[in-house]
Coordinates of C-alpha atoms and ligand atoms in Angstrom, one line a residue:
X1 CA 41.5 12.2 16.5
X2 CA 38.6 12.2 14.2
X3 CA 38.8 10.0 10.9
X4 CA 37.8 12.2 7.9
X5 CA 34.3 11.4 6.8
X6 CA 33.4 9.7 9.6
X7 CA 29.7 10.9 10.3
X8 CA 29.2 9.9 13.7
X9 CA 32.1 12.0 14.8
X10 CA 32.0 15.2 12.3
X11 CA 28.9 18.0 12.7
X12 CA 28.4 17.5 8.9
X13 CA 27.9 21.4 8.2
X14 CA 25.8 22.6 5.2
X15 CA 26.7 22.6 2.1
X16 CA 27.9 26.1 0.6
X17 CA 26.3 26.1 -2.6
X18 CA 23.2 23.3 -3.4
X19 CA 21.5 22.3 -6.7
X20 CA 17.8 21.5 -7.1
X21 CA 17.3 17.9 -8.2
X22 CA 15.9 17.3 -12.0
X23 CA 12.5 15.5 -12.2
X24 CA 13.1 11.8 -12.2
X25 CA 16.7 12.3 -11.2
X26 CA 18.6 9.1 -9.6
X27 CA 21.2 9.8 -6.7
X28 CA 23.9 8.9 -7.9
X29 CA 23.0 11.3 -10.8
X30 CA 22.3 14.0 -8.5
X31 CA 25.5 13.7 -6.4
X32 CA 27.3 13.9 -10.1
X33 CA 26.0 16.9 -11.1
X34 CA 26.3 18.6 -7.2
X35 CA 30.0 17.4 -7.4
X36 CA 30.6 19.0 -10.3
X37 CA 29.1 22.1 -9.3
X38 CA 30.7 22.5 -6.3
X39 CA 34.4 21.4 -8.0
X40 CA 34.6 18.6 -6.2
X41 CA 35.4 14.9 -6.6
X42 CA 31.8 13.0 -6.1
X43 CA 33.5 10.8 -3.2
X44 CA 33.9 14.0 -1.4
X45 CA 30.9 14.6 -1.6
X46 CA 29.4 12.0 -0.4
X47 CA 31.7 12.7 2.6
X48 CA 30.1 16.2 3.3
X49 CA 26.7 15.2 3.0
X50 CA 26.9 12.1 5.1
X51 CA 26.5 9.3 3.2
X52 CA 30.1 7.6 3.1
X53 CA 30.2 7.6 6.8
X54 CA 32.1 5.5 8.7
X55 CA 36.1 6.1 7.1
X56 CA 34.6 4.8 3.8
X57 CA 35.8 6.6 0.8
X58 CA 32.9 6.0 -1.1
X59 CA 29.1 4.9 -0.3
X60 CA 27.8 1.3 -0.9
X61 CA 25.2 1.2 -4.1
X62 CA 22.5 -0.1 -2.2
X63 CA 22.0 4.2 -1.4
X64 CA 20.8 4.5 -4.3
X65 CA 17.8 2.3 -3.3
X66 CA 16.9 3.5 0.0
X67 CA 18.7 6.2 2.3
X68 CA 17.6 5.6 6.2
X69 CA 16.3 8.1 8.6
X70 CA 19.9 9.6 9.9
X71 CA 21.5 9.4 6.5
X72 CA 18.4 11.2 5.1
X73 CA 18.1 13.3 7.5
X74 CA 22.2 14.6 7.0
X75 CA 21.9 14.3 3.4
X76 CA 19.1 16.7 3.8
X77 CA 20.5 19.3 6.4
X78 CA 24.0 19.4 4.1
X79 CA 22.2 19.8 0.7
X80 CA 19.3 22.2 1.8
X81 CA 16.6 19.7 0.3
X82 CA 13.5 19.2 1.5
X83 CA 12.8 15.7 2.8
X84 CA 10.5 14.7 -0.2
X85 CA 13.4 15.6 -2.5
X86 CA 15.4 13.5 -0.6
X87 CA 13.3 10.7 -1.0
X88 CA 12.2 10.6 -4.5
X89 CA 16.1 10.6 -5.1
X90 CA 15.8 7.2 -4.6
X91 CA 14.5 4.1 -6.2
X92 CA 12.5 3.2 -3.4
X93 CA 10.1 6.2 -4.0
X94 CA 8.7 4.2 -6.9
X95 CA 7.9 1.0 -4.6
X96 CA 4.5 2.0 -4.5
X97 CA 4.2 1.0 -8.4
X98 CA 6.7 -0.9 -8.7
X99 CA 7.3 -4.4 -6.1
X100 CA 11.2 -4.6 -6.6
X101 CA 11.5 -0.8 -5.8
X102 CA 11.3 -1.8 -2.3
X103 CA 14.7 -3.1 -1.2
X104 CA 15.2 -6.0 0.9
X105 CA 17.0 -5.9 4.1
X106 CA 19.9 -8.1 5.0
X107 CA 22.2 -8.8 7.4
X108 CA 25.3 -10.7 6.8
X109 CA 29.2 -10.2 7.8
X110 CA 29.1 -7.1 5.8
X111 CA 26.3 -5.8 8.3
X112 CA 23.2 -5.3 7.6
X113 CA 22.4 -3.6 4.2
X114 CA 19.5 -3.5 1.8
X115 CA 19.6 -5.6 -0.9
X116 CA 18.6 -4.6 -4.7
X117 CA 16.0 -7.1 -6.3
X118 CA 17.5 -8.7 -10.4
X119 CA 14.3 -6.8 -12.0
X120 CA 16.8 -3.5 -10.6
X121 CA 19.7 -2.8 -12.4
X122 CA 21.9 -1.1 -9.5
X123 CA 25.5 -2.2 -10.8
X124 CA 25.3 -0.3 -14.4
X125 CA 22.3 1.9 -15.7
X126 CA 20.6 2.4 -19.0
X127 CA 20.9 5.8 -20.4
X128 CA 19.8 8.2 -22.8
X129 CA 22.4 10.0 -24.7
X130 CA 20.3 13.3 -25.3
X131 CA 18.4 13.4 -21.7
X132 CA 21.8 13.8 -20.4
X133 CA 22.7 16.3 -22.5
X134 CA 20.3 18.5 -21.1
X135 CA 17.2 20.5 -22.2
X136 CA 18.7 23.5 -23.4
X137 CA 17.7 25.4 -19.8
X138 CA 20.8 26.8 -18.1
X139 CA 21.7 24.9 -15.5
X140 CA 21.7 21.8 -17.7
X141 CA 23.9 23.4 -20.1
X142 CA 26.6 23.8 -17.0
X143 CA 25.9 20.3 -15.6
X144 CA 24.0 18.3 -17.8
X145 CA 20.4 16.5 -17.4
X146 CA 19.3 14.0 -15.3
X147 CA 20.6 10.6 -15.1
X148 CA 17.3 9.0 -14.6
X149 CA 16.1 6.8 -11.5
X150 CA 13.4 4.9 -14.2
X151 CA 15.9 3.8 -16.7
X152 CA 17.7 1.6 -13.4
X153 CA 14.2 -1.1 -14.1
X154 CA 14.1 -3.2 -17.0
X155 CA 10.7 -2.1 -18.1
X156 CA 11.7 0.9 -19.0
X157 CA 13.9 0.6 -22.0
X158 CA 13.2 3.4 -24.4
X159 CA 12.8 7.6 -24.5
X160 CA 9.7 9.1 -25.6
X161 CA 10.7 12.3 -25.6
X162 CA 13.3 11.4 -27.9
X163 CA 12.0 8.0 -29.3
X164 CA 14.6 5.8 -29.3
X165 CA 15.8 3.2 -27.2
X166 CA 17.8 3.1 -24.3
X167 CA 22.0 2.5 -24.8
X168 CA 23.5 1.1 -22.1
X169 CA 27.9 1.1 -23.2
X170 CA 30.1 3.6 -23.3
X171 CA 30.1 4.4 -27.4
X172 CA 34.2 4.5 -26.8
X173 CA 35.3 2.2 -24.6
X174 CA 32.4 -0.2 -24.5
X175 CA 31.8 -0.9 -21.1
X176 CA 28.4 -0.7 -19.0
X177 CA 27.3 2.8 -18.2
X178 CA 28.4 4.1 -14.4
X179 CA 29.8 0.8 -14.3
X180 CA 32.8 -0.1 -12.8
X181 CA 34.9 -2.2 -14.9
X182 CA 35.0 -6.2 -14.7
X183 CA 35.7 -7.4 -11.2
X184 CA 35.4 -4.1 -9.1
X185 CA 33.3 -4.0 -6.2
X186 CA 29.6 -2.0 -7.4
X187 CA 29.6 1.3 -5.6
X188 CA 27.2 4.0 -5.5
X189 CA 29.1 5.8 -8.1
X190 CA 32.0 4.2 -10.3
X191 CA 35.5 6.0 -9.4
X192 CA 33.9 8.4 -6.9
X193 CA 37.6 10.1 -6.1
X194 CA 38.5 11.5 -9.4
X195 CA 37.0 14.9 -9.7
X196 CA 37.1 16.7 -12.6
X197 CA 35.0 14.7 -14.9
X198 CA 31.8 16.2 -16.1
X199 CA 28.4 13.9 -14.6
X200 CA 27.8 12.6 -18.3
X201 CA 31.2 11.4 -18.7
X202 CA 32.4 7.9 -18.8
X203 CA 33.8 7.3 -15.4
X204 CA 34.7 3.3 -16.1
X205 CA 38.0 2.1 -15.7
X206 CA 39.8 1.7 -18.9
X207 CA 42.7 -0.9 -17.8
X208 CA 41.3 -2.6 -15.1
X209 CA 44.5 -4.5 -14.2
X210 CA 46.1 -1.0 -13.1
X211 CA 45.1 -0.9 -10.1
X212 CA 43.8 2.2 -7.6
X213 CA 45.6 5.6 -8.6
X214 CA 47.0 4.5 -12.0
X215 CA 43.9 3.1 -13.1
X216 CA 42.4 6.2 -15.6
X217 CA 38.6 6.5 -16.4
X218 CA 37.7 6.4 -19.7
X219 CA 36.3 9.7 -19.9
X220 CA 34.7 9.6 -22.9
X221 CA 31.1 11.7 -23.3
X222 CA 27.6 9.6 -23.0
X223 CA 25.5 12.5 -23.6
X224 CA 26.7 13.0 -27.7
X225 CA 25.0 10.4 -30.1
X226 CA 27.2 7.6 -31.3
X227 CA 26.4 8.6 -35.0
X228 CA 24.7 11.9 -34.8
X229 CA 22.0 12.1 -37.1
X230 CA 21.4 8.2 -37.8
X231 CA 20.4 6.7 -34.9
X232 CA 16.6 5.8 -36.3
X233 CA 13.7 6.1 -34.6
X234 CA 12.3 3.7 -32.1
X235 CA 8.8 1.9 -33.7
X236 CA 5.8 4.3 -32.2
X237 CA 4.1 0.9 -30.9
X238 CA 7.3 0.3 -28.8
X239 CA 7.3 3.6 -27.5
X240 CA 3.6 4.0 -26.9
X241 CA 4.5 0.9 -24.4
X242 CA 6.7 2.7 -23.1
X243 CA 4.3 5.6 -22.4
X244 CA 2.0 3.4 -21.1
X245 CA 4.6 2.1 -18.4
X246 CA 6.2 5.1 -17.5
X247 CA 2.8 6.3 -16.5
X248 CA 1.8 3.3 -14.4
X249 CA 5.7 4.2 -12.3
X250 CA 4.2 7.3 -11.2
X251 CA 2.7 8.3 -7.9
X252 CA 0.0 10.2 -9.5
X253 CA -0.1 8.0 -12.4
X254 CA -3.3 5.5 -13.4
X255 CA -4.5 3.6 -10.4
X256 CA -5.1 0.6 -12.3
X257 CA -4.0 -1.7 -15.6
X258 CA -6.3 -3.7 -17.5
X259 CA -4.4 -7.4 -17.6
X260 CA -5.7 -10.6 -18.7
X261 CA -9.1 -8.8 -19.3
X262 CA -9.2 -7.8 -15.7
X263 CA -8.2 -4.5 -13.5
X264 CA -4.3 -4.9 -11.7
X265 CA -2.8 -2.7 -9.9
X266 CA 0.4 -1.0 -11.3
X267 CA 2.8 -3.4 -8.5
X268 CA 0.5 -6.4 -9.4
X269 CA 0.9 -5.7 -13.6
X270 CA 4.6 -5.1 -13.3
X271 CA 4.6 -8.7 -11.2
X272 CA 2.8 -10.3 -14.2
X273 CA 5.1 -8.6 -16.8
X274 CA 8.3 -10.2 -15.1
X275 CA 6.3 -13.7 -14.9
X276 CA 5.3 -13.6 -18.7
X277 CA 8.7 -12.4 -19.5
X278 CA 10.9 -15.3 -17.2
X279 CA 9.0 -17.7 -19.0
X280 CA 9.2 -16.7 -22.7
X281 CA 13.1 -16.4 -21.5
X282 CA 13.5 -19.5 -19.7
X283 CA 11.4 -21.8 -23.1
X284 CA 13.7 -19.7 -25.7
X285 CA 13.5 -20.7 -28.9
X286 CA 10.3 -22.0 -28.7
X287 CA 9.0 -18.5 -27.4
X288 CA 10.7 -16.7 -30.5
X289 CA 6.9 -17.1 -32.2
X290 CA 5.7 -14.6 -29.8
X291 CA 8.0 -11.6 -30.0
X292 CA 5.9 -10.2 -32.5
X293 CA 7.5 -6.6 -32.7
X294 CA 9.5 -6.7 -36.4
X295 CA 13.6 -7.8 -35.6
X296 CA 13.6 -7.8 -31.8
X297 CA 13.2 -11.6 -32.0
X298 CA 17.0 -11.5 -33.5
X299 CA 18.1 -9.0 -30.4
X300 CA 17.2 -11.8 -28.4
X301 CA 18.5 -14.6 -29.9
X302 CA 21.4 -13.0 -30.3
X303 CA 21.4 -12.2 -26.2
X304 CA 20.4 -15.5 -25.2
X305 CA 23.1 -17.7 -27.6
X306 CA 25.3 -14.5 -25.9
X307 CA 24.8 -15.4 -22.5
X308 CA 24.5 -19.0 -22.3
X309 CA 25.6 -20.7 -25.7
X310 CA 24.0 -23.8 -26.1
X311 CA 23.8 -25.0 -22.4
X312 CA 20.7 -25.0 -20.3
X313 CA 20.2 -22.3 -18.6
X314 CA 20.0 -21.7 -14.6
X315 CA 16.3 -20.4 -13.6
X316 CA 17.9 -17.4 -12.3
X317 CA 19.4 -16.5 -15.6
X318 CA 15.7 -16.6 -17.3
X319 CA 14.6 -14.6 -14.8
X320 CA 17.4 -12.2 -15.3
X321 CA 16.5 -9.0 -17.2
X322 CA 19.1 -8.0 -20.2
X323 CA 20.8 -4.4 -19.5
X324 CA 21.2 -4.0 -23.4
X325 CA 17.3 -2.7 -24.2
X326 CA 17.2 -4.2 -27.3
X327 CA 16.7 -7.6 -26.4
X328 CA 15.1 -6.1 -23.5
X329 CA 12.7 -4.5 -25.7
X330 CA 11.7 -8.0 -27.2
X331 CA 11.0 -9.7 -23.8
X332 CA 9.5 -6.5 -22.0
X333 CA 7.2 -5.8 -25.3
X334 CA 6.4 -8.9 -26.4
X335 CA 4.5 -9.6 -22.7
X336 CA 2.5 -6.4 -22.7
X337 CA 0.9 -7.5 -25.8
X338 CA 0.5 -11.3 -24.0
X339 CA -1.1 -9.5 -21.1
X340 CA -3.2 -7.0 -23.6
X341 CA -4.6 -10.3 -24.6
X342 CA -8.1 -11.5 -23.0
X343 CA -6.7 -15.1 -22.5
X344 CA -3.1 -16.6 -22.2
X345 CA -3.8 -19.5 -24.6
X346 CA -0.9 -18.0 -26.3
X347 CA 1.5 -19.4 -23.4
X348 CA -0.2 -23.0 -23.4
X349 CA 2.3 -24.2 -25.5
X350 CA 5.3 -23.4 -23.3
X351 CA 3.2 -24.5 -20.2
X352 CA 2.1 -27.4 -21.7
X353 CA 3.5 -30.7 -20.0
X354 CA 6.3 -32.4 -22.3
X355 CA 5.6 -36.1 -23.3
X356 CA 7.3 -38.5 -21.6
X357 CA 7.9 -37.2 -18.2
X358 CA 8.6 -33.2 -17.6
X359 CA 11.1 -33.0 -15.2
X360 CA 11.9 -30.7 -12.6
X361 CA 14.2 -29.3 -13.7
X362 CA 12.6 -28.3 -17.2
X363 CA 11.9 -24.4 -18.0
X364 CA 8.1 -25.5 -17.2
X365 CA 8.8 -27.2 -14.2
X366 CA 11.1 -24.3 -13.0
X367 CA 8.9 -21.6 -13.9
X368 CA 6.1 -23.4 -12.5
X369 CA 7.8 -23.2 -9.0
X370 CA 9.2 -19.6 -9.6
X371 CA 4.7 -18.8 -10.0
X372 CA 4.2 -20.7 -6.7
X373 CA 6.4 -18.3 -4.9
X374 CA 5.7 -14.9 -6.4
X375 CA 2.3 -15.7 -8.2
X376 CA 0.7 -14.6 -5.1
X377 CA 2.1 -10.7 -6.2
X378 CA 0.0 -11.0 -9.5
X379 CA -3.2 -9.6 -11.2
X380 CA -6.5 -11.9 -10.9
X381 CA -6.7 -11.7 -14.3
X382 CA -2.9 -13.2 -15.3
X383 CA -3.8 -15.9 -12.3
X384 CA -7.4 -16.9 -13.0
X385 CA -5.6 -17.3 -16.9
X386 CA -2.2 -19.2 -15.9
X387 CA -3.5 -21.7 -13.3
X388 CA -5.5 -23.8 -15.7
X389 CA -2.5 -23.7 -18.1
X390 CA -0.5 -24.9 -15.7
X391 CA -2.6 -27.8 -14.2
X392 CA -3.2 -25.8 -10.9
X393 CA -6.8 -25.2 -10.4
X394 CA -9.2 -22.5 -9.7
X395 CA -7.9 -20.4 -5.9
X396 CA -10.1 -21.3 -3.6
X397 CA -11.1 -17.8 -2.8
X398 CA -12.3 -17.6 -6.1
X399 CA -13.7 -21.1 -7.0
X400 CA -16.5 -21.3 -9.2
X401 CA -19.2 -19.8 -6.8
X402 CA -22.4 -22.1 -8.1
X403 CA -21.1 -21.6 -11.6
X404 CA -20.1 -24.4 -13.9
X405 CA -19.0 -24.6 -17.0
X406 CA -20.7 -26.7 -19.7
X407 CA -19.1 -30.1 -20.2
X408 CA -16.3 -29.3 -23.0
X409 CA -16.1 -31.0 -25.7
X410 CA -12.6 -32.8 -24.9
X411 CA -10.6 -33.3 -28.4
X412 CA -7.5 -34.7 -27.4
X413 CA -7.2 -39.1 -26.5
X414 CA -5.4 -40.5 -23.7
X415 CA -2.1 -40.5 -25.2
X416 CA -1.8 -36.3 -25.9
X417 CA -2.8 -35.9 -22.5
X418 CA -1.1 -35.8 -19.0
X419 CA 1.1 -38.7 -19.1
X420 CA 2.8 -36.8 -16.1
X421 CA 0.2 -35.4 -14.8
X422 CA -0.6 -35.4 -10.8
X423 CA -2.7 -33.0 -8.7
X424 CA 0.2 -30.9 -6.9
X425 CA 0.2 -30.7 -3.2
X426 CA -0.6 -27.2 -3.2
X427 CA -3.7 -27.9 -5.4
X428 CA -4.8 -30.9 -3.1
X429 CA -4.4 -29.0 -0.1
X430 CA -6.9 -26.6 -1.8
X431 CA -9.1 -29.3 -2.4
X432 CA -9.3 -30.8 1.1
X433 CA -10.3 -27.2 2.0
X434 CA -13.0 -27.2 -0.1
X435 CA -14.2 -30.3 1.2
X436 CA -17.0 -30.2 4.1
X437 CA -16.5 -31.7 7.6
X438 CA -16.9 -35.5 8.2
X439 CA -19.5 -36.2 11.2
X440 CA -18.0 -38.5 13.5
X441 CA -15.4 -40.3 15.0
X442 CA -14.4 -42.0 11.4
X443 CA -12.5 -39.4 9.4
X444 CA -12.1 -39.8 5.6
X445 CA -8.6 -40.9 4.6
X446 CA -6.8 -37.7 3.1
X447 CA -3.2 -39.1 2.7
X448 CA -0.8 -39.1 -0.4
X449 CA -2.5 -42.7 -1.1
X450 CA -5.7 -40.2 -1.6
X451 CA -4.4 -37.7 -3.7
X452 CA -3.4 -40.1 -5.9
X453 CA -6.5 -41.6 -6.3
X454 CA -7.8 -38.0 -6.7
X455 CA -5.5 -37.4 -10.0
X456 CA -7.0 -40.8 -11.5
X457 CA -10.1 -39.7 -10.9
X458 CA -9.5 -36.4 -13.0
X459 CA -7.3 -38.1 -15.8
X460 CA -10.2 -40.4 -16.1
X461 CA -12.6 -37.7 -16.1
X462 CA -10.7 -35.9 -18.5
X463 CA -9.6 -38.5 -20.9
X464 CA -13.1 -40.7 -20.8
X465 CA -10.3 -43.1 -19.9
X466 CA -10.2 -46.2 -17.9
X467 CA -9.1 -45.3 -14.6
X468 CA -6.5 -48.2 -14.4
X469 CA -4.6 -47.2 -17.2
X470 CA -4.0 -43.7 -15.4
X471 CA -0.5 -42.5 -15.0
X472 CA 0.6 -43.2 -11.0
X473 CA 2.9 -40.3 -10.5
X474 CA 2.9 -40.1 -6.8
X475 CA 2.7 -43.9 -6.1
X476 CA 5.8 -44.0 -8.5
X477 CA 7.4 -41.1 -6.2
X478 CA 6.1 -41.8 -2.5
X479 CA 4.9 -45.3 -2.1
X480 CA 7.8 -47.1 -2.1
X481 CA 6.5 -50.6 -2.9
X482 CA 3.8 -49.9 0.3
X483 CA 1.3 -53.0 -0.9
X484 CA -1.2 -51.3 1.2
X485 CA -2.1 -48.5 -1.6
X486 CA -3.4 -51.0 -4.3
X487 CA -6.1 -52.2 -1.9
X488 CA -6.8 -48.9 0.1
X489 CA -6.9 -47.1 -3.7
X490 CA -9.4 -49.9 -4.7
X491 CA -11.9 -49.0 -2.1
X492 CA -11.7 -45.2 -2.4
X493 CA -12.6 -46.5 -6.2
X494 CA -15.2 -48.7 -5.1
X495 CA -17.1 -45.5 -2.6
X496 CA -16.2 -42.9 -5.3
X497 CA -18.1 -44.9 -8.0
X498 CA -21.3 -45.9 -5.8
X499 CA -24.7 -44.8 -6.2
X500 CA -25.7 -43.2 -4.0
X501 CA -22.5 -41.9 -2.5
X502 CA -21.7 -41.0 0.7
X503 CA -20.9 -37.5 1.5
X504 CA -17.7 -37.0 1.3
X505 CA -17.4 -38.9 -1.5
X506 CA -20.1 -36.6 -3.7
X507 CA -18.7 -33.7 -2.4
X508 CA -15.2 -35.1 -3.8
X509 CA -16.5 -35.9 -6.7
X510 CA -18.1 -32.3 -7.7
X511 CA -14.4 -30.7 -6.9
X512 CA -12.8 -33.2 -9.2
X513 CA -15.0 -32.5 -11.9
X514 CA -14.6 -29.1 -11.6
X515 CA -11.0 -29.4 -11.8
X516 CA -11.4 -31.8 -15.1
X517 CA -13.6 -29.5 -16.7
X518 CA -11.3 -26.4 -15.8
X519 CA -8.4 -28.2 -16.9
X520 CA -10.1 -29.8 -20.2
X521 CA -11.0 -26.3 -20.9
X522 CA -7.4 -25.5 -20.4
X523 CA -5.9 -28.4 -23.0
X524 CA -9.0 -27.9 -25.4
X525 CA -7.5 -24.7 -26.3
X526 CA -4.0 -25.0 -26.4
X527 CA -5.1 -27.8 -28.6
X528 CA -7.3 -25.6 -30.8
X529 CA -4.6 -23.3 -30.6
X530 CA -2.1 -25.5 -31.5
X531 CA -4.1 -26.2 -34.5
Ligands
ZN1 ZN1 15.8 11.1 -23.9
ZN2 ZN1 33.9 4.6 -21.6

């Protein structure tokens, strides 16, 4: 006996009638409007065409990020589409422009699955109201317009065809678009067995506690304006953004964008949007003075007090982009003009180190450890701006090349400056690449003991300060009482101030300055900044 919907064991025939997908239409969209012209429920669908194999009644959402080479290739046969069409259903058609297009496999007692990135929504969608009421044409008057693939990212959070922003409730019942009510499992599409409902309808469930059959979808349409009429137009700067970004998501779209003064590819642009934006999250309020576009500051505030009241908030949470566009708006907006700028001094505030001791576990120090893991996905420009700002030097792929920059005049006294202050391992293991080979069987001591040395020997630089009075972060974290580091520190002292040095000592020497000098540069104008 063969289990209905079971693909493996069903020759899933073609379809009798088919529908050509919309430009820039999502899957789930598509299957909504194929349902509803072929009078079925959407879960059926999804039976005939091969993608709730298996005895499921309805397909997981991860589909909608990425269908493999069988189910495409069913999905395909069933629906008459060419394999292209097939593809750019799916949001992993825009992973080429954008990184978290590109799902993430996993496999876990569930089996193995992709896995949609936080910068996609895949659990409830952003729409707009007259896109899915269609363009007039015929078959969007029977089955509506597209439910788009683009409005699923948190960049994209306004129309520009119809300049205004994104919604993302139900205007009746107030739940999340093609969402499935509080507490339900997120599936490819939201109630998938009750046919009937037209694909810009409201399919979430109005009393959740009911549950299976006697639950009831709300029903209510998403593709009529709230308040016909009144809904006022989005800003044209906003939506000229939004132009800009909706170009960079296309295939045939601009090859590059101009960040931090330098070229980025679309993938590396979007990586340096969702940096700029975690962080002017993750320091809110002290960010609100750069959400410069007139009463979104207020849409975020309003998100953020929302969200998290008054408590600190987890890193993920900043890093967590807000369905409603309007604070969206704020946060996606407010880094395009950061990035649009030549230099990041704007950020120097939030990056600057806190006085008395920055913890771990501050919004710096978190999104200081969110840039060593995905920083390596960003523009040269945003990196060659941020790692001064944040105390990590130059890359040593692009270290100064012969170049140096004129001594700065330094404006700040021991006091302002990197009280907490260390070179971090990552920087020092940069460093000791930098440095040349040692001749001989007596190597140069490059321990913990040495890079703490090292970050006297910068605060020193920096500060024109008396080495002894420097802070001793890492002896205060590693050394444990180890008497040996006082003496062994004295000595590196002793080589590192001699005349004339050894080698290794006057090649460490040139690194460090170059680090004070890029990091003086760094403070100088926060400082100016600042005042
Ligand atoms: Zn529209
Ligand atoms: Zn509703």
């Amino acid at each position: 006996m063969t289990r209905a919907g079971d693909s493996r064991q069903l020759p899933l025939a073609p379809l009798p009638r088919s529908l050509d997908p919309l430009p820039d239409e999502s899957l789930p969209g598509y299957l909504l409007r194929l349902a509803h012209r072929l009078g079925l429920a959407p879960a059926r669908v999804m039976q005939l065409t091969g993608l709730a194999g298996d005895g499921l009644q309805t397909a997981r959402r991860s589909l909608m990020m990425h269908l493999d080479e069988t189910r495409a290739g069913a999905f395909s046969r069933t629906t008459r589409l060419a394999a292209t069409e097939v593809s750019q259903l799916c949001i992993s058609s825009m992973s080429g422009q954008y990184p978290w297009a590109e799902p993430q496999a996993t496999a876990d007692q569930w089996g193995s699955r992709a896995l949609a990135d936080r910068w996609v929504f895949t659990s409830a969608t952003r729409y707009c109201p007259q896109c899915l009421a269609g363009d007039g044409s015929y078959v969007q008057q029977q089955h509506g317009g597209a439910w788009q693939k683009a409005w699923r990212l948190p960049v994209v959070f306004a129309c520009p065809a119809h300049r205004r922003l994104l919604e993302h409730l139900c205007p009746s019942c107030r739940q999340p678009a093609l969402s499935a009510g509080p507490g339900a499992p997120a599936l490819l599409i939201p109630r998938a067995g009750d046919g009937g409902l037209y694909p810009a309808q409201c399919r979430a469930v109005l009393r959740p506690q009911d549950a299976g059959r006697h639950a009831r979808p709300c029903g209510a349409r998403l593709d009529t304006p709230e308040r016909p009429g009144e809904d006022p137009l989005a800003p044209g700067d906003l939506l000229a953004i939004q132009d800009r970004l909706l170009r960079l998501l296309r295939a045939e779209g601009p090859a590059t964008a101009m960040s931090v003064g330098q070229p980025a590819t679309p993938s590396q642009y979007f990586a340096d949007i969702r940096l700029v934006s975690s962080l002017l999250n993750g320091a809110w309020p002290h960010s609100r003075n750069l959400i410069t576009s007139p009463g979104t500051a207020g849409d975020l505030d309003q998100y953020i007090a929302g969200i998290s009241g008054t408590a600190p908030r987890r890193h993920s949470l900043c890093d967590t982009p807000p369905l409603d566009a309007h604070p969206g708006t704020a946060l996606i907006t407010a880094a395009v003009r950061i990035l649009d700028s030549d230099d990041l001094r704007a950020l120097g505030d939030l990056l600057a180190p806190a006085r008395g001791g920055a913890s771990r576990k501050s919004p710096r120090g978190r999104w200081i450890r969110r840039y060593h893991r995905a920083g390596h996905n960003c523009s040269d420009g945003f990196r060659d701006a941020i790692e001064p700002l944040t105390g990590i030097f130059q890359r040593a792929d692009r270290r100064s090349r012969g170049r140096r920059a004129p001594a700065p005049q330094v404006t700040f006294v021991p006091e302002h400056a990197l009280q907490d202050w260390c070179i971090g391992t990552a920087t020092w293991q940069d460093i000791i690449t930098q440095l040349p080979p040692t001749k001989g069987p007596f190597q140069p001591e490059l321990s913990e003991c040495k890079r703490q040395f090292a970050s006297e020997a910068v605060w020193a630089r920096i500060t024109q300060g008396e080495h002894l009075l420097a802070p001793r972060i890492i002896e205060g974290q590693l050394s444990a009482g180890d008497p040996t580091w006082d003496r062994r520190r004295d000595n590196m002292w002793h080589f590192y101030l001699a005349s004339p040095a050894k080698p290794h000592y006057a090649a460490l020497k040139e690194i460090l300055n170059a680090c004070a000098e890029s990091l003086a540069t760094a403070i100088d104008g926060q400082t100016s900044h600042v005042l």
